[in-house]
Each structure stands twice: as structure tokens, then as C-alpha cells.
XYZ file of C-alpha atoms in Angstrom:
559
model
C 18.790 -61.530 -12.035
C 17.921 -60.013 -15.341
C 14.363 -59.920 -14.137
C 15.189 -58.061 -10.654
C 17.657 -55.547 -13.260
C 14.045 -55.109 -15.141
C 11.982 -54.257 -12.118
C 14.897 -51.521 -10.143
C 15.323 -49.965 -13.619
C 11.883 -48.005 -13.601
C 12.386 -46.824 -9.669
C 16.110 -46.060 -10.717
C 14.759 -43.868 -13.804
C 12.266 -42.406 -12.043
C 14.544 -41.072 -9.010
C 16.942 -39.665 -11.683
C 13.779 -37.903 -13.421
C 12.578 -36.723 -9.956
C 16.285 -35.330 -9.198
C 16.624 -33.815 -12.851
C 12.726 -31.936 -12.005
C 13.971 -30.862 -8.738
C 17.248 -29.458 -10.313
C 15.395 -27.530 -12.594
C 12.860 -26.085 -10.645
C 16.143 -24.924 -7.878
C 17.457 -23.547 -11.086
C 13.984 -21.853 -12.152
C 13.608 -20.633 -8.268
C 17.171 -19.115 -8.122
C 17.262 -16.876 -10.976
C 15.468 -14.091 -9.802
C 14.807 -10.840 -11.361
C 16.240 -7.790 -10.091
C 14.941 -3.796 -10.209
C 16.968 -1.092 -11.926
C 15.996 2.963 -11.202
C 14.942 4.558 -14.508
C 13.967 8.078 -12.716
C 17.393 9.728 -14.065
C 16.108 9.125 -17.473
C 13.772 11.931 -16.518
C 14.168 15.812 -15.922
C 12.170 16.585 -12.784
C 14.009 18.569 -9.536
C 11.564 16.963 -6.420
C 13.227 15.518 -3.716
C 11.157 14.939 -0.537
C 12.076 18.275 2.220
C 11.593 17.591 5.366
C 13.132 20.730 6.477
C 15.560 18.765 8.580
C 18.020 22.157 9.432
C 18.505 23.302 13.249
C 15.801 22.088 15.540
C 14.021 18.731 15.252
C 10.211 18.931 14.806
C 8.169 15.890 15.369
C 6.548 15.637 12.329
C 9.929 15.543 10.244
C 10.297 11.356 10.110
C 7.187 11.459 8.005
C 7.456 12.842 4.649
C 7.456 11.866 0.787
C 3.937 10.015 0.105
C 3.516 8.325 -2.958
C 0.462 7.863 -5.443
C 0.358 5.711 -8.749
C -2.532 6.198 -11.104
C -3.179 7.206 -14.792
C -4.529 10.889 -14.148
C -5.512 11.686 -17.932
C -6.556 8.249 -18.724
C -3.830 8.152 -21.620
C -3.372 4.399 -20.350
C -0.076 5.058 -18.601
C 0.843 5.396 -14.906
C 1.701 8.606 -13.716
C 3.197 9.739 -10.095
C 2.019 12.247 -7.461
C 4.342 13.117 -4.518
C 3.850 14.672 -1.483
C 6.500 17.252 0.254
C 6.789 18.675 3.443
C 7.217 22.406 4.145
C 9.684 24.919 6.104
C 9.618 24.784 10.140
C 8.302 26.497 12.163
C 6.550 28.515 9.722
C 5.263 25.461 8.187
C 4.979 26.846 4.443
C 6.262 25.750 1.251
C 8.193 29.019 0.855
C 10.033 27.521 -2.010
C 9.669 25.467 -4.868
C 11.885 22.602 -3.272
C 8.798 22.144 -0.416
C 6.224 21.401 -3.440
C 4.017 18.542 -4.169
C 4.866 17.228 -7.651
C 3.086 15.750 -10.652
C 4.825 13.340 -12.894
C 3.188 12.632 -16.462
C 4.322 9.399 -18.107
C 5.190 9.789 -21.976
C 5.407 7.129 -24.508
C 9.044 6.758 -24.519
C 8.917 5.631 -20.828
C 9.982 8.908 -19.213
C 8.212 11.675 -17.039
C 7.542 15.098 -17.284
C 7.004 17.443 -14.035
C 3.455 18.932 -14.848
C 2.406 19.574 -11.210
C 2.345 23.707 -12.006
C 0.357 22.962 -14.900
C -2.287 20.685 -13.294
C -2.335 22.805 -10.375
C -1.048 20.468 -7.679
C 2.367 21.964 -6.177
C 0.526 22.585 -3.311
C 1.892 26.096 -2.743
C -0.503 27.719 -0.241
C -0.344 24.407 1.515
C 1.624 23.348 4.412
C 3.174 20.044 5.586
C 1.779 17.086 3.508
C 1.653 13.415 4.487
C -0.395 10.918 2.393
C -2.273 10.911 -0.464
C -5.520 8.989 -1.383
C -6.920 8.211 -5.066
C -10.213 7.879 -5.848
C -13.363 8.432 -8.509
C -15.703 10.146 -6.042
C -17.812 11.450 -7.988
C -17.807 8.759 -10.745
C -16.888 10.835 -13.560
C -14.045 8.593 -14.968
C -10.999 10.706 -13.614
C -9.143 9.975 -10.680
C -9.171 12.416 -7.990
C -7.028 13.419 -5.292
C -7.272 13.922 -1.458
C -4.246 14.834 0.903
C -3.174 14.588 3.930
C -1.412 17.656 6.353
C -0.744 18.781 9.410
C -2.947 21.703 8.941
C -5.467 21.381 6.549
C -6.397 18.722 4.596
C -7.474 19.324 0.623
C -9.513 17.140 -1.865
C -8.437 17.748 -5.411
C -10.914 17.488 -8.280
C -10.040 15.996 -11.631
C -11.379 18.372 -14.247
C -10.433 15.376 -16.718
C -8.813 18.199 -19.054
C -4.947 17.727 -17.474
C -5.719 20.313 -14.621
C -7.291 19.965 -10.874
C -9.517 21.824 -8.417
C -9.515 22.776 -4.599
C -12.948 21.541 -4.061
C -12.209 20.756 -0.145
C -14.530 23.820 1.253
C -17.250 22.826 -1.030
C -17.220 19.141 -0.526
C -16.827 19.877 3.404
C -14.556 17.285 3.429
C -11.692 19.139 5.119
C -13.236 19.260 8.658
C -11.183 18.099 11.465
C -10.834 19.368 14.997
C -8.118 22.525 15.133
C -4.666 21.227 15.135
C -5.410 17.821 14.082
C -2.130 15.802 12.412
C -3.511 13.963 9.456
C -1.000 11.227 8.139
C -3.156 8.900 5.294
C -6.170 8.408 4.143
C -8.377 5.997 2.199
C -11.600 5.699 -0.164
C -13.588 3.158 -0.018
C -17.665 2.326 -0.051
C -18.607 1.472 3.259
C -22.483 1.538 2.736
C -22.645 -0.374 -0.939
C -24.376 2.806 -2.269
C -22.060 3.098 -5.363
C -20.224 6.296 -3.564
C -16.641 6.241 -2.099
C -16.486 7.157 1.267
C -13.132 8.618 3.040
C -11.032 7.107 6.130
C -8.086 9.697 7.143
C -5.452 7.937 9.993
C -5.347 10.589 12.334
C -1.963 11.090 14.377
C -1.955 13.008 17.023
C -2.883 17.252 17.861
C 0.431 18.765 16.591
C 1.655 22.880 15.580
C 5.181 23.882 15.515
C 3.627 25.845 18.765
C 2.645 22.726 21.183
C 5.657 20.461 19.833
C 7.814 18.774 22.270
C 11.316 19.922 22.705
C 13.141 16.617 23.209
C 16.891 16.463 23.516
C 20.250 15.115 25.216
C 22.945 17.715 25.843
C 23.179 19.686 22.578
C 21.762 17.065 20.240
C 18.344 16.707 19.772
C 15.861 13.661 19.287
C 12.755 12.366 17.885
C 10.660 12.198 21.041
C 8.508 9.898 22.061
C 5.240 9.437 20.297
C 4.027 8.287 24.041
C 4.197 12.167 25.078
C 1.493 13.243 22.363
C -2.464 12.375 22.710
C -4.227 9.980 20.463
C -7.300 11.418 18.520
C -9.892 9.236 16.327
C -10.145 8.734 12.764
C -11.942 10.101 11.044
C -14.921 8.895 8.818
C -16.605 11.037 5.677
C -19.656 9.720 4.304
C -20.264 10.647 0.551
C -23.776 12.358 -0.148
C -23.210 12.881 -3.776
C -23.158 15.667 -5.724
C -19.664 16.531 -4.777
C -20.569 16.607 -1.221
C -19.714 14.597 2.404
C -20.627 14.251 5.914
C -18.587 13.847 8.535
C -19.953 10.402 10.459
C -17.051 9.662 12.331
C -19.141 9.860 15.751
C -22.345 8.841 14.148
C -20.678 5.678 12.879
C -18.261 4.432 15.761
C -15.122 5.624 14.357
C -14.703 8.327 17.060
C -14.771 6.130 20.203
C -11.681 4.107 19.085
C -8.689 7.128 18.884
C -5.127 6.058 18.157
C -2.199 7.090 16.330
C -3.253 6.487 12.621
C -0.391 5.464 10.364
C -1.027 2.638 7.590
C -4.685 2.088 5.925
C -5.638 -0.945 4.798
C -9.060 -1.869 3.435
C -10.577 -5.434 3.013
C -14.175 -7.597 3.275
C -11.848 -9.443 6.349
C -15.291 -11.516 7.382
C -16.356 -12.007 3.635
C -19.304 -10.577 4.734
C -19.549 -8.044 1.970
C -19.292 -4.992 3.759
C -15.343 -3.656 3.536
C -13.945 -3.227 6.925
C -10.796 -1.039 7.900
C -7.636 -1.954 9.555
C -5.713 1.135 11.068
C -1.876 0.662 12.136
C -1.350 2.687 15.071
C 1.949 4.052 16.421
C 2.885 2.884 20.133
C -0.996 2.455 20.233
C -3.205 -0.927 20.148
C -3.663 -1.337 16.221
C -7.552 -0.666 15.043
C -9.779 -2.886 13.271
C -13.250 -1.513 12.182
C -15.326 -4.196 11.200
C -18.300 -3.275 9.217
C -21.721 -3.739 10.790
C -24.090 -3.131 7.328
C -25.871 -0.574 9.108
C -24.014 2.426 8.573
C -21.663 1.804 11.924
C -18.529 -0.133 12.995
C -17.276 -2.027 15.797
C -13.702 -1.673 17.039
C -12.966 -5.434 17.026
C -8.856 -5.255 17.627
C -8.394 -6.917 20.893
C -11.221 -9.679 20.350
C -9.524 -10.064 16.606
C -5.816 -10.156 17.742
C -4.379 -7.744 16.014
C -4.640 -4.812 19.022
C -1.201 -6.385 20.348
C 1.644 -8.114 19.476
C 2.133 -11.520 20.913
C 3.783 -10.526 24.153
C 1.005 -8.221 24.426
C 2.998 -5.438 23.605
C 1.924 -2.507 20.964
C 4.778 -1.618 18.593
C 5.689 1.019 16.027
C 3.323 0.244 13.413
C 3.678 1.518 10.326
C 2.757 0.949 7.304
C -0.060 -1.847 6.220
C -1.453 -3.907 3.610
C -3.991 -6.543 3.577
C -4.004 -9.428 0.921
C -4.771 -12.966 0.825
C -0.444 -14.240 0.911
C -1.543 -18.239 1.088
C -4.644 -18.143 -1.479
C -6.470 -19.611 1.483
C -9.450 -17.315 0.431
C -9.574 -14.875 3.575
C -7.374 -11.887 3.200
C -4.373 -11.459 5.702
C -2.782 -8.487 7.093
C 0.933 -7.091 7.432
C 2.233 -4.322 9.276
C 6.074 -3.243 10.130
C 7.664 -1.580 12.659
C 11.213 -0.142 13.981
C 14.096 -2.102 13.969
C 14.316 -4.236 16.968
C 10.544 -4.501 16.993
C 8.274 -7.743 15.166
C 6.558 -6.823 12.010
C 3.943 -8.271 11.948
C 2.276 -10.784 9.409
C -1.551 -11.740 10.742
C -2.677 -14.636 9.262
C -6.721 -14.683 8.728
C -8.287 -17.634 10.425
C -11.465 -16.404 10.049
C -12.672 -15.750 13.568
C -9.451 -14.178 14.665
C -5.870 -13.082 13.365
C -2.868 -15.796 14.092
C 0.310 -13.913 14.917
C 2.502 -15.641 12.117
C 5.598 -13.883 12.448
C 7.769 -17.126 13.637
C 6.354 -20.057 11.257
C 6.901 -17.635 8.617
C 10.243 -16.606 9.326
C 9.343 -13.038 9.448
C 10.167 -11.808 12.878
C 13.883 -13.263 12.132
C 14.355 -11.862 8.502
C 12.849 -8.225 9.546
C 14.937 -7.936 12.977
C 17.592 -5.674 11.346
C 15.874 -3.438 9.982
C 12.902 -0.445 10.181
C 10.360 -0.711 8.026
C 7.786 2.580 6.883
C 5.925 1.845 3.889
C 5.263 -2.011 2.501
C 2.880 -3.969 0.407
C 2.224 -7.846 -0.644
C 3.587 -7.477 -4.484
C 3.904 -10.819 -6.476
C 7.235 -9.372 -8.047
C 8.186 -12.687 -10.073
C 4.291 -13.503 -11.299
C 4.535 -17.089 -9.229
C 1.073 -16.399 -7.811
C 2.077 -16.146 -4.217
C 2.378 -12.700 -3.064
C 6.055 -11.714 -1.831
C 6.323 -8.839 1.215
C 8.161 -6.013 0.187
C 9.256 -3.371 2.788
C 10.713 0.395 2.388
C 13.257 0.997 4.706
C 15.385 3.205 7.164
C 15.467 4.507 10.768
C 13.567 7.480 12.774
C 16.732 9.418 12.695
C 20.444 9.894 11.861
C 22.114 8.386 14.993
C 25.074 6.619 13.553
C 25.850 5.320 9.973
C 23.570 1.973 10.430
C 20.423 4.298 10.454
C 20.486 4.265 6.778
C 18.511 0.762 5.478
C 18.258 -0.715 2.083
C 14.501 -1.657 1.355
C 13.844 -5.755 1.438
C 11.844 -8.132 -0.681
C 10.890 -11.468 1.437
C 9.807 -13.810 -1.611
C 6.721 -16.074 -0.496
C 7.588 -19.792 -0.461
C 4.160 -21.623 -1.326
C 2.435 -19.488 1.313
C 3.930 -21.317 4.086
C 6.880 -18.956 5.070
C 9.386 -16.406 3.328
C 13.050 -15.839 2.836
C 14.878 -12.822 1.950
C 15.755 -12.008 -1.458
C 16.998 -8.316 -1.502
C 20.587 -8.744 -2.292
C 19.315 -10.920 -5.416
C 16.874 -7.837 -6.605
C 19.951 -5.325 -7.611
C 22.502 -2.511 -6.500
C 19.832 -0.155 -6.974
C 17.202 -1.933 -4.639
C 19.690 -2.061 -2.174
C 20.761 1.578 -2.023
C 20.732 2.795 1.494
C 18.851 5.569 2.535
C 15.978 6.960 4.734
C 12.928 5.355 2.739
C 9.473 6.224 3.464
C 6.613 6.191 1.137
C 6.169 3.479 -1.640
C 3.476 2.373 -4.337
C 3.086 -0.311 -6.866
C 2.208 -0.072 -10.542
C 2.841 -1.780 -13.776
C 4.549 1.507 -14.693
C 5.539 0.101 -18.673
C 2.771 -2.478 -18.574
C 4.852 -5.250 -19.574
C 3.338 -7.725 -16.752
C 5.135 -7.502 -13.778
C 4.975 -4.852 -10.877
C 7.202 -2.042 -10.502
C 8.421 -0.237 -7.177
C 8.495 4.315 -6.346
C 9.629 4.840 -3.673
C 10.659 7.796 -1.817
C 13.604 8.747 0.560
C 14.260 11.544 2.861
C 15.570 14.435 0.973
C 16.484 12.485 -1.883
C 14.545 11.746 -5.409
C 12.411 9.454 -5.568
C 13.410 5.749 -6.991
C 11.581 4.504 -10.135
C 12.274 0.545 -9.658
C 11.898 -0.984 -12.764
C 11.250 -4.551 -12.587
C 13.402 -7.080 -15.271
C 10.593 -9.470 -15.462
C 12.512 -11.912 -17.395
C 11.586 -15.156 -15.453
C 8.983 -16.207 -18.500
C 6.179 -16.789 -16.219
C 3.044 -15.697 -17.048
C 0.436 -13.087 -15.780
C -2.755 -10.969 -15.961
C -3.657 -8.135 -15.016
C -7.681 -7.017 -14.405
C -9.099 -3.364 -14.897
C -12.271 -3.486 -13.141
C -14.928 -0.282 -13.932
C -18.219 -0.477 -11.780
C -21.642 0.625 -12.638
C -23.949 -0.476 -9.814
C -20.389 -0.127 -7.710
C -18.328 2.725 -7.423
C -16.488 3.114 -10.955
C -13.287 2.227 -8.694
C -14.816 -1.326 -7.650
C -12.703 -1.083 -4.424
C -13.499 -3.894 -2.822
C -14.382 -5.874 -5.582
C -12.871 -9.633 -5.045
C -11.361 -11.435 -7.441
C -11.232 -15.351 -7.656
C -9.094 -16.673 -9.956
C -8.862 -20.384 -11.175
C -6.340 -21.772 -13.172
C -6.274 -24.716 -15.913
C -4.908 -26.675 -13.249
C -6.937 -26.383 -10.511
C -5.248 -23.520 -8.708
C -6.891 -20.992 -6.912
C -5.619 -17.334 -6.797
C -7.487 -14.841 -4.792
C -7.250 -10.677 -4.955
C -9.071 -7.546 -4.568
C -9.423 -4.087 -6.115
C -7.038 -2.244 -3.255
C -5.748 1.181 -3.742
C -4.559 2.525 0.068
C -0.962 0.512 0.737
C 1.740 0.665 2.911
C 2.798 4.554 4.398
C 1.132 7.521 3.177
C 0.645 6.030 -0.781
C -1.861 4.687 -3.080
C -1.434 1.932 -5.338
C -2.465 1.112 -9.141
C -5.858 0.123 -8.793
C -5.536 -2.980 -11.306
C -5.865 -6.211 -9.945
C -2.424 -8.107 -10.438
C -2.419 -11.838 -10.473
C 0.985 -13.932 -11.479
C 0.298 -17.331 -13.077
C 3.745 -18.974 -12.551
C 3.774 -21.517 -15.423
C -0.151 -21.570 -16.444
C -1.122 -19.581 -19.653
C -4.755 -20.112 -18.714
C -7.314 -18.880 -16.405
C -9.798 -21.310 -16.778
C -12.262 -19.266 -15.229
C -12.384 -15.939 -13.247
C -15.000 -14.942 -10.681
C -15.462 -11.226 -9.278
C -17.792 -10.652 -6.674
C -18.315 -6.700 -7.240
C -19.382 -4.600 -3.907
C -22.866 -4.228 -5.200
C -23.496 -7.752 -5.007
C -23.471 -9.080 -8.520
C -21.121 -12.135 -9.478
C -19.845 -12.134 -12.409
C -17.650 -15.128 -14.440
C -15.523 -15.636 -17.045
C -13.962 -18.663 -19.124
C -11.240 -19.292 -20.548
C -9.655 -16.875 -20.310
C -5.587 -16.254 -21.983
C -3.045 -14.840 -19.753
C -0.649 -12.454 -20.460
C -2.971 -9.749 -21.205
C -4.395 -6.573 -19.740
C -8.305 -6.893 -19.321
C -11.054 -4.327 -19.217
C -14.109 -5.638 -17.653
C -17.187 -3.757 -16.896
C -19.739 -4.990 -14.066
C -22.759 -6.615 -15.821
C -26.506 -4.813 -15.035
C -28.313 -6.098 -11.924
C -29.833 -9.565 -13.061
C -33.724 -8.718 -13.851
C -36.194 -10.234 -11.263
């Protein structure tokens, strides 16, 4: 008896032990961190204009782009927003149509400087996305935007101010009437020069749009009754000049309805490739050939269609490795009643992973515009968040709060937005969003933009203790951006973590171009491997987490 009491009393033990772990770690898991909006703590008048008086133009859904990135290299994340502009004259005949330039202070809050660094965007018309990007490698990031007219490349003069350079660079060519919605940089050819994508929409003026209405109310109309033109592909010579290549390369024989960019090495073949979400239109996927071309790979990839073989309302996109499997994934959303779409890289195609994931049932309420994987709580498995709201005003339920689906070990997600805060949840019309350490405490923040409204600066709490690190990658051989650059990370205990230098997210917006990894409970990476576009592998030991890190890409290894 007393020895049987002796043998059970280890097993007993050990279940309690097990239940008291399990306890803890529910605990750990339920206390999530919220986001609070800080952008009343700052004097600036923008809201996104979309003009939306009297008639309804077809453009008007789309407005309020976002872009996060430290303009004057002061080590602090500023924001650029894009407006729209009066119909039908399509001009920003008043200050409340301008772009708008936010410059981060020390004490946390922004100042409007757009007049100042000459980026209101005055003489402009109606502007959709915006793309960052070093193009010419001087240390200053520039600026390219989308419109419905012209498109304009802004030059960082590295003093505060920027330049129109778009009729030098010839950069701003695009057939007459062209609707521009995002755009991209990116070094297709490994030359050390970022190269420009632009998502093109559609051939749109107040003149050829679509009356579309029901008695006296109008509508949206269909984006079935307007043509689909290609993308469009700019090649960068250097010297502050491009070439358009979009037929030269492939780009022009695959037209759609450009929404979401999304840029990625999807074949690890070291070439970046492009994934274009396309509205009502089979999605695009440019895989790289090395050579200076592209194949349109969608259908043979399966990501052209949904599974019913259906195309959807895609919106915005992002592409990031969500199960550290190695290969990078892709997500897309669309309107409510529609399946966003999470694409699981297999390696020789895309898995439609909606269902295991629990994605198609946690997004069916809602429409989603902008998005982007974001490890918000630093557990090392990136979460899906999603900016929110329907097409138009039909009832009261067209206004959305935005959702965060939290990643459960890379196997599926479940949705954590009424856990994240009353001002995460406020309902609106939300459209563009980007992602940013903003106070560079560790954990990603959220701006995001709604129609008509100011933007929301989402602070995130980060008070969950776990750890983090964040990379800042500046190429030499590369492009000083390293886009592309991949980043494997592995911890003390075995643990690998996988990113990539990725600026272009979600609808119309650009992202901080650190690279963002959480480390959950580790404090160590116990080494970290880039693979930089030129070709050289770098690796570090050792190395301490819960730091920012500057790394520089190592000379070409002497032969």
C-alpha cells in the first residue's frame, strides 16, 4: 500500500504541475494588450475628402492612403497621407483636399509640415496610394503617388523639403486616363536599384464615369462595367532616371484591376516576385524569371480564384511567412459576404486556407480594405489585422470596426478585436492602414485612416513582458532599402522565426521598413541569418533581444 501511495504520488504531482502550467499559460494568453488613439494629442486639421456631396463618382470608396517612415532620419516615424480632391473638377481647391505631412517630435506628438516640405499636393488631383523608397540611394526616403490623373515621384532633398522630379525621372508615363491606385519599389533585376510596380485600376475621368443609380439614390456601380488595364512596370536606369518595361517585361499582357501590392522571393529563388490583388478580376502573380521578364503564374499558382472558382473583391494584400514554415504566405480581403483569403505557401502552389484557419468564418461580417500580418503581442507568430467598413452608406451596419485575428501557433486564428480597446473598435469607413513602431518601445503600432474622418494613431500597450527585436537593415551591394532582404531568425531554443524587409502593405500604404520579429518568452537570438538581395549571407550570434539593431550588408566576399 504505502509503496503503490509512493509510485501514484509522482504521476499525481506531475498532473497538478501540468494543470498549474496550463493555467498559467490560459492566464498569460488571455491578457491581451489593447490600442489607445494618441492623434488628439496633436494639432493637425487632415481628414481624408472624398468629396462625397451630390453625385456619386466611382473613384470616391478609395481614399486616405497611408505611409510610415522617418523622412529626416531624426530616428522617429513620421506620417504621409493621401487626400482626394473636389468632383467633377477633380482639384484640391481647398486646403481640406490636401496631402499631409506629419513630423514626429520628441514628446510623442506631430506637427503638420506638409506646406513646408512641399507635399500638400495642391496642383494635384485625386490621390490613392503612396510608395516609399531610396531610389536613388542617397539615404532619404522618397516618395511616389498614386492618382487618377497623374502620377508624381517626390524627391527627398534630405534638408526637410521635397521635389517634383516625376517629368525628369519619366516615371509618370501611363496611357491617358489611366486610374492608378498603389504602387511598390522593389529590385527586380538585383542591380542595387529599386524598380516601381503601380496597381493599375481601370481608364476613369469624371467625363467617362458611369452614372449608376435606383430611383433618386445613387450607387457605387459595378467595377464589372469598367475595363481592366495592366500594371505597370518602371525599370530604374540610375541617375534619377526610369524606363517604362511594362511590355518589354510581361507585365502588360496580364491587365486587371490593381488594388493591394505585395512583394516577396515566393519560390526562394532570389529574384522578388509580385502578387497583385485585383478587384472582381482573377488576382495576379508575377513570378520573377531572372532575366529581366515575368510570368503571370495565378491560375497554375492558385491564387487567380477563390475556391469555388470565383474572383472576389480583393483588396488589400500582404505577404509574410504566418506559420514560420520558411515560404512566405499571402492574405488578401474582400467585401463582406465574400472569403478573404489566407493562401498558404506550399511551395509549388498556394493552399486556399481560409476554413482550417478559421478565417472565412471570423471575416464573414465584415469588409475588409487595407490589412497586414502584424505580430501585435511579440509571440512570434504573426496575427492578421484588417481595416474595415463597407463600399457605401446603405444602412447603419455599413460602418465596421477594424479586427485583429491573433495567430494560434500558426495553425488557425481567433478574433481578438473586442479585447484590443474602445478605440480599435470605433466604427467607421476605414481604408488605408500602415504599421510602425511609432515610440519605439518594441511592439507595433496601427494609422489608419477613415472616410472623412482623422486619421487614428493606435498606440499599442505592449505590456505583455514578452520580448522582441527589431532589425534596420542598410544595403550596399543591395539597394540601401534591402527590400527583399530575408531574415532567418533562430532562437536559444531552437525556434525558427522567418521575415523580410517589406514596405508595400495592405490598401494604398507603406509600412516601416524595419524588420519586426516578437520573441514570446526568449531573450536570445542565438543566431540571425539575412540573405540580402545581392546574394551575400550574412550571420550573427548571440545576439540580446529587446533592442533596435543597425546592420549594414558586409562587402562581397573576395574571390
Amino acid at each position: 500500500m504505502k509503496r503503490s501511495v509512493l509510485l501514484l504520488l509522482p504521476a499525481v504531482c506531475f498532473v497538478y504541475l501540468s494543470f498549474a502550467v496550463q493555467s498559467l499559460q490560459s492566464s498569460a494568453v488571455t491578457k491581451r494588450q489593447g490600442f489607445a488613439d494618441v492623434a488628439s494629442r496633436s494639432k493637425f486639421a487632415y481628414k481624408s475628402n472624398n468629396s462625397l456631396t451630390g453625385r456619386k463618382y466611382f473613384p470616391q470608396p478609395m481614399c486616405g492612403g497611408v505611409a510610415l517612415f522617418d523622412f529626416d532620419n531624426d530616428g522617429r516615424i513620421d506620417i504621409f497621407l493621401t487626400n482626394g480632391a473636389k468632383f467633377p473638377e477633380m482639384k484640391k481647391v481647398d486646403p481640406s483636399f490636401y496631402n499631409c505631412l506629419l513630423h514626429q517630435g520628441a514628446d510623442g506628438t506631430f506637427e503638420d509640415v506638409s506646406e513646408k516640405a512641399g507635399l500638400t499636393g495642391a496642383r494635384l488631383d485625386y490621390n490613392f496610394g503612396v510608395a516609399v523608397g531610396d531610389y536613388d540611394n542617397d539615404g532619404y526616403e522618397d516618395l511616389f503617388v498614386c492618382s487618377a490623373g497623374r502620377n508624381i515621384l517626390y524627391h527627398n532633398n534630405g534638408d526637410g523639403t521635397f521635389t517634383d522630379v516625376t517629368s525628369e525621372a519619366t516615371i509618370g508615363t501611363k496611357p491617358e486616363n489611366t486610374l492608378s491606385v498603389a504602387a511598390a519599389w522593389f529590385d527586380y533585376d538585383n542591380d542595387g536599384l529599386l524598380d516601381l510596380v503601380v496597381s493599375n485600376y481601370t481608364f476613369w475621368t469624371p467625363t467617362l464615369d458611369i452614372h449608376c443609380a435606383m430611383g433618386s439614390r445613387d450607387y457605387y456601380c459595378d467595377p464589372r462595367k469598367y475595363p481592366s488595364v495592366p500594371h505597370r512596370l518602371y525599370h530604374n536606369l540610375g541617375h534619377g532616371r526610369f524606363a517604362d518595361v511594362t511590355e518589354k517585361s510581361g507585365f502588360g499582357a496580364a491587365p486587371g484591376k490593381g488594388m493591394g501590392i505585395s512583394i516577396a522571393d515566393f519560390n526562394d529563388d532570389g529574384w522578388m516576385d509580385v502578387f497583385i490583388a485585383n478587384d472582381t478580376e482573377p488576382n495576379s502573380l508575377f513570378m520573377n524569371k531572372g532575366n529581366g521578364t515575368f510570368e503571370e503564374v495565378g491560375l497554375q499558382m492558385g491564387i487567380a480564384y477563390n475556391d469555388n472558382a470565383q474572383t472576389g473583391s480583393s483588396m488589400g494584400s500582404d505577404a509574410k511567412d504566418f506559420d514560420n514554415d520558411g515560404k512566405v504566405d499571402i492574405f488578401y480581403n474582400n467585401l463582406i459576404g465574400q472569403i478573404w483569403a489566407l493562401l498558404k505557401n506550399r511551395g509549388d502552389l498556394f493552399q486556399y486556407y481560409s476554413y482550417e484557419s478559421k478565417i472565412k468564418k471570423l471575416s464573414a461580417p465584415f469588409s475588409g480594405w487595407s490589412n497586414g500580418f502584424i505580430d501585435y503581442n511579440n509571440d512570434g507568430w504573426k496575427d492578421i489585422y484588417s481595416a474595415n467598413g463597407d463600399v457605401d452608406d446603405v444602412n447603419e451596419d455599413s460602418r465596421h470596426h477594424d479586427t485583429m485575428f491573433e495567430n494560434v501557433s500558426g495553425k488557425s486564428f481567433i478574433d481578438v478585436s473586442d479585447e484590443m480597446g474602445k478605440d480599435f473598435l470605433k466604427r467607421g469607413f476605414h481604408r488605408g492602414s500602415a504599421f510602425g513602431d511609432l515610440n519605439n518601445d518594441g511592439s507595433l503600432d496601427i494609422v489608419v485612416t477613415a472616410l472623412n474622418e482623422p486619421p487614428r494613431i493606435l498606440m499599442n500597450s505592449a505590456d505583455d513582458g514578452n520580448h522582441w527585436l527589431v532589425l534596420g537593415l542598410t544595403g550596399h551591394s543591395s539597394a540601401r532599402d534591402a527590400i527583399g532582404a530575408k531574415v532567418k531568425l533562430t532562437t536559444a531554443s531552437g525556434r525558427m522565426l522567418y521575415n523580410h524587409v517589406s514596405v508595400s502593405v495592405g490598401f494604398m500604404s507603406s509600412s516601416d521598413k524595419r524588420v519586426h520579429f516578437g520573441l514570446g518568452a526568449e531573450p536570445l537570438a542565438a543566431s540571425i541569418e539575412i540573405r540580402w538581395p545581392s546574394g551575400i549571407v550574412q550571420v550573427l550570434k548571440h545576439v540580446k533581444a529587446d533592442q533596435f539593431l543597425k546592420i549594414e550588408e558586409p562587402p562581397r566576399p573576395k574571390s
